[in-house]
Coordinates of C-alpha atoms in Angstrom, one line a residue:
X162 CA -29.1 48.8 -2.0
X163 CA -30.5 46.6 -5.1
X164 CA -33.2 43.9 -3.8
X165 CA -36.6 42.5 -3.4
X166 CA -39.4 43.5 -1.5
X167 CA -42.0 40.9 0.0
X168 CA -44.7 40.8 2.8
X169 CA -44.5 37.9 5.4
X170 CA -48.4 38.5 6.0
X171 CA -47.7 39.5 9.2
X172 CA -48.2 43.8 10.4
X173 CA -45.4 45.5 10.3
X174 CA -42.5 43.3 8.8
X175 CA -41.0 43.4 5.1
X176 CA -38.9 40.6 4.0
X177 CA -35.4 41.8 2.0
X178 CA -33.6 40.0 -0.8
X179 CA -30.4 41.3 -1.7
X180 CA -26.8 40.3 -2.9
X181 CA -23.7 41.8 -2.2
X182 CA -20.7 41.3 -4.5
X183 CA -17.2 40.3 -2.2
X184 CA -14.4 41.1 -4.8
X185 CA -12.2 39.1 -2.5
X186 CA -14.0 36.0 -3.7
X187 CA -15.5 37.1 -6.9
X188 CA -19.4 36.1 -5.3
X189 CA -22.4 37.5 -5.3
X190 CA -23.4 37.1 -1.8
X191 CA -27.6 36.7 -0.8
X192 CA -28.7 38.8 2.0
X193 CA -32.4 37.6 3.9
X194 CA -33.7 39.2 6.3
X195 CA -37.0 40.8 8.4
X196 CA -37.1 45.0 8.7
X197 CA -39.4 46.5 11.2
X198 CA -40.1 49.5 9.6
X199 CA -41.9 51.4 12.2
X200 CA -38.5 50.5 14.5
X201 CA -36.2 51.5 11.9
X202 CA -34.7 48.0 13.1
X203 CA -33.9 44.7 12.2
X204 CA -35.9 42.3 13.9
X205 CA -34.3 38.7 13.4
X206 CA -31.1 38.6 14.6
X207 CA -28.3 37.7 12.3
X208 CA -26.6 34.5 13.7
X209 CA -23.6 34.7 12.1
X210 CA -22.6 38.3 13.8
X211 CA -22.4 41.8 13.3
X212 CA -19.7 44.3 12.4
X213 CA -19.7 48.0 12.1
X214 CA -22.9 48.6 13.8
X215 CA -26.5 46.6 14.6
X216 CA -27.4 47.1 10.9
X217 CA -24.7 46.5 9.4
X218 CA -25.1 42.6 7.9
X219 CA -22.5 40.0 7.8
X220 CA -23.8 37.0 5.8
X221 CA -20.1 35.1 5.5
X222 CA -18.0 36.3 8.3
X223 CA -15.5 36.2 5.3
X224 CA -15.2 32.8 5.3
X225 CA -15.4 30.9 2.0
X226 CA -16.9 27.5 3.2
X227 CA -20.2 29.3 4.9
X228 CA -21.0 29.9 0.8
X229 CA -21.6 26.2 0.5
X230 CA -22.3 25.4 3.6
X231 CA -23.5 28.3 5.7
X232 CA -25.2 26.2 8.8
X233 CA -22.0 24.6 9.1
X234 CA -23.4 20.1 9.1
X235 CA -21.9 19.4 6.1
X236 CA -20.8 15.5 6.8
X237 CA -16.5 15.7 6.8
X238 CA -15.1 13.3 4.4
X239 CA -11.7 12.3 4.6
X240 CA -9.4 10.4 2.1
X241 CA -6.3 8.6 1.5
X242 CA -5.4 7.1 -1.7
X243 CA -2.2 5.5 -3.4
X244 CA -1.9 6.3 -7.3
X245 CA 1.1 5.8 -9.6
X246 CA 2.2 9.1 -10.7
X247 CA 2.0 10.4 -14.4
X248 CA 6.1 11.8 -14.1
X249 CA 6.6 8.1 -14.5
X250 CA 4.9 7.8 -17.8
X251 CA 1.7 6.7 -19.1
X252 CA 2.7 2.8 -20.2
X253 CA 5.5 1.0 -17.7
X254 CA 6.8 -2.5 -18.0
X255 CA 5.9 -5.1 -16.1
X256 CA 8.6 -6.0 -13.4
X257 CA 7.3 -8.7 -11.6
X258 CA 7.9 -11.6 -13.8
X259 CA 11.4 -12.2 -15.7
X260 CA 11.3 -13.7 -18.9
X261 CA 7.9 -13.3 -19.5
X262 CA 8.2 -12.6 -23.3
X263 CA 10.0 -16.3 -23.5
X264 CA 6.8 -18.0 -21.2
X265 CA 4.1 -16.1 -24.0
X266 CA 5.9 -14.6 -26.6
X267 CA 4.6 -10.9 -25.7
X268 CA 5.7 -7.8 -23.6
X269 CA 3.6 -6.8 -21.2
X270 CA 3.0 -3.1 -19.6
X271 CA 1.0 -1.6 -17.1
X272 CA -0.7 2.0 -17.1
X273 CA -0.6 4.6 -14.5
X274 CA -2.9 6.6 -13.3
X275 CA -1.1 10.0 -15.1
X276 CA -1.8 12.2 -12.9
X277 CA -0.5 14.4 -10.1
X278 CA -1.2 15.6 -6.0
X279 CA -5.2 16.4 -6.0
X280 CA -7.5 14.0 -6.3
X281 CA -8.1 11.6 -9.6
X282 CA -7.8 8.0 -10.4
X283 CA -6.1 5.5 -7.8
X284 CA -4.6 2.8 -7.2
X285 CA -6.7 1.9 -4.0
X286 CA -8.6 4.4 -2.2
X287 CA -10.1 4.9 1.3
X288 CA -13.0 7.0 2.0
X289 CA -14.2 8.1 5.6
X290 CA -17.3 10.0 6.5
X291 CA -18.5 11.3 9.9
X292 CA -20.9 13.9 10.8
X293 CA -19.5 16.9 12.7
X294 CA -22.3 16.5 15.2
X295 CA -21.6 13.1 16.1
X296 CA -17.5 14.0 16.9
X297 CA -17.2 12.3 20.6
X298 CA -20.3 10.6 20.4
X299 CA -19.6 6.9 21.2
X300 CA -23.6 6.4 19.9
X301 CA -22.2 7.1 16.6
X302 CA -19.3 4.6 16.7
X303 CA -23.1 2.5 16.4
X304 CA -23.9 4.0 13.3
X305 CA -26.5 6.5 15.2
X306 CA -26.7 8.4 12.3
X307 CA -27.4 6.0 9.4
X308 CA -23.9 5.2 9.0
X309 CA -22.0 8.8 8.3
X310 CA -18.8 7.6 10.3
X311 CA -18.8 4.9 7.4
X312 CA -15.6 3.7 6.2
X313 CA -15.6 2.7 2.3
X314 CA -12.1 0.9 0.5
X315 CA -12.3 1.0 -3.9
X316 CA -10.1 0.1 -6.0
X317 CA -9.0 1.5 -9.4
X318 CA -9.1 -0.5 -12.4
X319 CA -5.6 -2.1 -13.6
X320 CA -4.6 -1.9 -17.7
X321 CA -2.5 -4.6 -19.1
X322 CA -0.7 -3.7 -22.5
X323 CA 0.0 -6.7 -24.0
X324 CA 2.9 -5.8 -27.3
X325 CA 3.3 -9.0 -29.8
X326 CA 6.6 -8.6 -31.6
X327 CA 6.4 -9.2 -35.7
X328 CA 8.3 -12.3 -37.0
X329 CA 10.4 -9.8 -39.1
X330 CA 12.9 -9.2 -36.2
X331 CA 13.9 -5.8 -38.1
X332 CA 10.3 -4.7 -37.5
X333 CA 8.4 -3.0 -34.9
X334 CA 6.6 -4.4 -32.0
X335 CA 3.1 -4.3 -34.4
X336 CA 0.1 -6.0 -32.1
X337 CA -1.2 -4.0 -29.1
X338 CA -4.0 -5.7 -26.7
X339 CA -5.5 -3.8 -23.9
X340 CA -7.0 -5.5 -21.1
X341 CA -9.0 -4.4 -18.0
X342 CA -9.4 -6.2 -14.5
X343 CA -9.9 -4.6 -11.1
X344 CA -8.8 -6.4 -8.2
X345 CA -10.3 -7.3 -4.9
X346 CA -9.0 -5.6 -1.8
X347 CA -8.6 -7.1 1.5
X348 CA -10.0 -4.7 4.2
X349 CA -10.5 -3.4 7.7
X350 CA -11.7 -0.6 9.8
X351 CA -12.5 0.4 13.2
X352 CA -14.1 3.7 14.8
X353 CA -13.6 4.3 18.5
X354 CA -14.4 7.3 20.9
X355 CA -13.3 8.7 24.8
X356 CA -16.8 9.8 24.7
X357 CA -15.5 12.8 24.7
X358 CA -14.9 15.0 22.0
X359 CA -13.0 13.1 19.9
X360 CA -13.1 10.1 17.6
X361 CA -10.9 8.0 15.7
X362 CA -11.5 6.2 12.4
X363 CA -8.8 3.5 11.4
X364 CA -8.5 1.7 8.4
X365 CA -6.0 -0.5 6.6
X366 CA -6.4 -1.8 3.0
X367 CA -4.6 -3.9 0.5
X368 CA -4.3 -5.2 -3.3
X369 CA -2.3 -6.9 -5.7
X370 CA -1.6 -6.6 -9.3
X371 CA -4.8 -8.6 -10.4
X372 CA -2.8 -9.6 -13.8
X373 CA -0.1 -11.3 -11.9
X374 CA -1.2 -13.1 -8.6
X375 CA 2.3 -13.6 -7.2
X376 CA 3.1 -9.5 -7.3
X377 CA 3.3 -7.7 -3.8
X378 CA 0.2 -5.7 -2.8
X379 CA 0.3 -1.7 -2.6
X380 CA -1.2 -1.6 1.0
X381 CA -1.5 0.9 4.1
X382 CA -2.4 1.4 7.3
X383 CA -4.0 5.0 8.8
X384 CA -5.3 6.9 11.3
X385 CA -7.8 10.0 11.3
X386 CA -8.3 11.2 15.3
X387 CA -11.8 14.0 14.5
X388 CA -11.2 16.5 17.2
X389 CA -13.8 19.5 19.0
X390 CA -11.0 21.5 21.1
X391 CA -13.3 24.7 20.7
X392 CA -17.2 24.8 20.0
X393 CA -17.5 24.4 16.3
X394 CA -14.6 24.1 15.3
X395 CA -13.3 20.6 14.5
X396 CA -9.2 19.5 13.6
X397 CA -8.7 16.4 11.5
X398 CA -5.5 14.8 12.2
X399 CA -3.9 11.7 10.1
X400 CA -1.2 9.0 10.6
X401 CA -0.3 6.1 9.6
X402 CA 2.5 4.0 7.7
X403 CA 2.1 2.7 4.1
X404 CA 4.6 1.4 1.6
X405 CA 7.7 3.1 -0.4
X406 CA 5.6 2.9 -3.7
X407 CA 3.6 4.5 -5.7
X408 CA 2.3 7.8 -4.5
X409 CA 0.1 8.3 -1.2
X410 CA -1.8 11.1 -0.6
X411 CA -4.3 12.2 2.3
X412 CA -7.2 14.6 1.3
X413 CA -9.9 16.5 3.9
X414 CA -13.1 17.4 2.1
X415 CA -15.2 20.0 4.6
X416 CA -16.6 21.2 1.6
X417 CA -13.5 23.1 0.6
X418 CA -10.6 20.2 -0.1
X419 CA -7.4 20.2 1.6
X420 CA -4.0 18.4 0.9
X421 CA -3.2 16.9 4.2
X422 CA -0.3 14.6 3.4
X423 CA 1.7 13.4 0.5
X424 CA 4.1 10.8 -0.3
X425 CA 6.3 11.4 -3.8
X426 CA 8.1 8.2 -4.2
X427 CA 11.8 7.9 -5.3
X428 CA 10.7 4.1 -7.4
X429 CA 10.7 4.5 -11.2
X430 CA 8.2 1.3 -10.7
X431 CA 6.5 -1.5 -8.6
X432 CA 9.2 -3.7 -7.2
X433 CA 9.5 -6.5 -3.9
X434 CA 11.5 -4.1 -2.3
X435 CA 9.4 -0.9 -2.4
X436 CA 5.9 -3.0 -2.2
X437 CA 7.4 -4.5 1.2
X438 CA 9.2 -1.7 2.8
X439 CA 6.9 0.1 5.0
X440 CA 6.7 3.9 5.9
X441 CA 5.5 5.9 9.1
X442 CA 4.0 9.2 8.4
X443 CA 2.1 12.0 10.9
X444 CA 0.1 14.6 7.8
X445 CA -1.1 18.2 8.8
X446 CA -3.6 18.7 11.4
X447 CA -6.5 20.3 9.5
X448 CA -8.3 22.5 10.9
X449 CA -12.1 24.3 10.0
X450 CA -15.8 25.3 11.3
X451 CA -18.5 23.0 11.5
X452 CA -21.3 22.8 13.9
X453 CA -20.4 20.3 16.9
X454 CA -22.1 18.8 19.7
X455 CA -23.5 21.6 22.2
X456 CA -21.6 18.9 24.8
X457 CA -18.0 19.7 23.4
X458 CA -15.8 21.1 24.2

């Protein structure tokens, strides 16, 4: 096959460069190695296995994920986020306040984040990270690690259109003003452990319309339970309840992403009833390899 050729500096052992091209994934995969050539052998052992005979290399194992992360410590990140759905529109009106056009002579709107399932602009967001190794660790409940079972809440900037109507009551809604303001969330989180092989991050976050300090808050409360039930090989579990609008989805980033949960709402917009009605959810357990503790399971 094509490669490189290089000596170590050390009798009797070549290096080998080479790459491999997996249709299934459309990669070029690299190939390292040591040859013995007086054995005829390989001489480092492959630790990601064999198939088809002792010389036969298997750099993937045919798993996509080992491509990015082939020693298998990537730091898991987790996610949950509420966004407002781009079916809806770009622009809604405000519903909060009735009779606002009377109280300053303009019609105000509110923009979405247009977008769909997958990841984008939000509403309020959650963001946990914990390191595979520290799974069942309560040391790492400490922050052992520099702080990778940290728990991080953001919030998406909120765009008020603000329409002034011409005094020509045949005409147009002519004046357009957009303003920005991000609001401040109120947070909590907590990270517990059995000390053994498992650990559960909880978090629960909140925030109003920042234009309007008398709307309801989009808020939520969840669960992700980090699991070792076979060596190196972790399942990421999620629950929780959050409220009946907008949209609420949970994402698993191991490096490849996956859609754990979502939540389409039935509103057409923020309202007192589906900002204060509350609902339970249980998402997919995920499941993927990563290197663990050598003390679970």
């Amino acid at each position: 096959p094509e490669g490189t050729l290089s000596s170590p500096g050390i009798a009797n052992r070549t290096g080998y460069c080479g790459y491999r091209f997996a249709p299934e994934t459309e990669m070029y995969l690299a190939r390292n190695r040591w040859l013995s050539p007086p054995f005829g052998r390989w001489i480092e052992r492959d630790p990601l296995g064999y198939v088809d005979g002792m010389n036969l290399y298997e750099f993937l194992r045919c798993q996509i994920f080992k491509r990015q992360d082939a020693a298998g410590t990537e730091t898991i990140e987790v996610e949950f986020n509420a966004f407002i759905p781009g079916r809806l529109g770009v622009w809604l009106p405000e519903p909060f306040l009735v009779g606002q056009w009377m109280l300053s002579g303009s019609v105000f709107q509110f923009r979405t984040d247009a977008r769909d399932f997958g990841g984008g602009s939000s509403r309020l967001k959650t963001v946990a990270t914990i390191d595979s190794r520290d799974i069942g660790d309560p040391a790492a409940c400490c922050a052992r690690r520099g702080g990778l079972h940290a728990v991080s809440t953001s919030v998406g900037a909120s765009h008020r259109l603000s329409l002034k109507p011409s005094n020509d009551p045949m005409a147009m809604l002519r004046s357009m003003t957009v303003k920005s303001q991000t609001a401040i969330p109120t947070t909590r989180s907590d990270t517990r452990t059995d000390g053994h092989c498992w650990t559960k991050i909880c978090a629960a976050a909140e925030a109003a319309y920042p234009f309007e300090p008398m709307s309801p808050s989009i808020d939520y409360s969840i669960c992700w339970t980090f699991t070792v039930a076979e060596r190196d090989r972790v399942t990421v579990t999620l629950e929780g309840e959050h409220n009946q609008f907008p949209n609420y989805e949970g994402l698993v980033h191991s490096p490849l992403h996956y859609q754990q949960y979502m939540f389409d709402t039935a509103g057409t917009g923020p309202g007192f009833w589906n900002l204060s009605l509350w609902h339970s959810f249980a998402g997919l357990g995920i499941s993927f390899e990563a290197e663990t503790s050598p003390c679970c399971p």
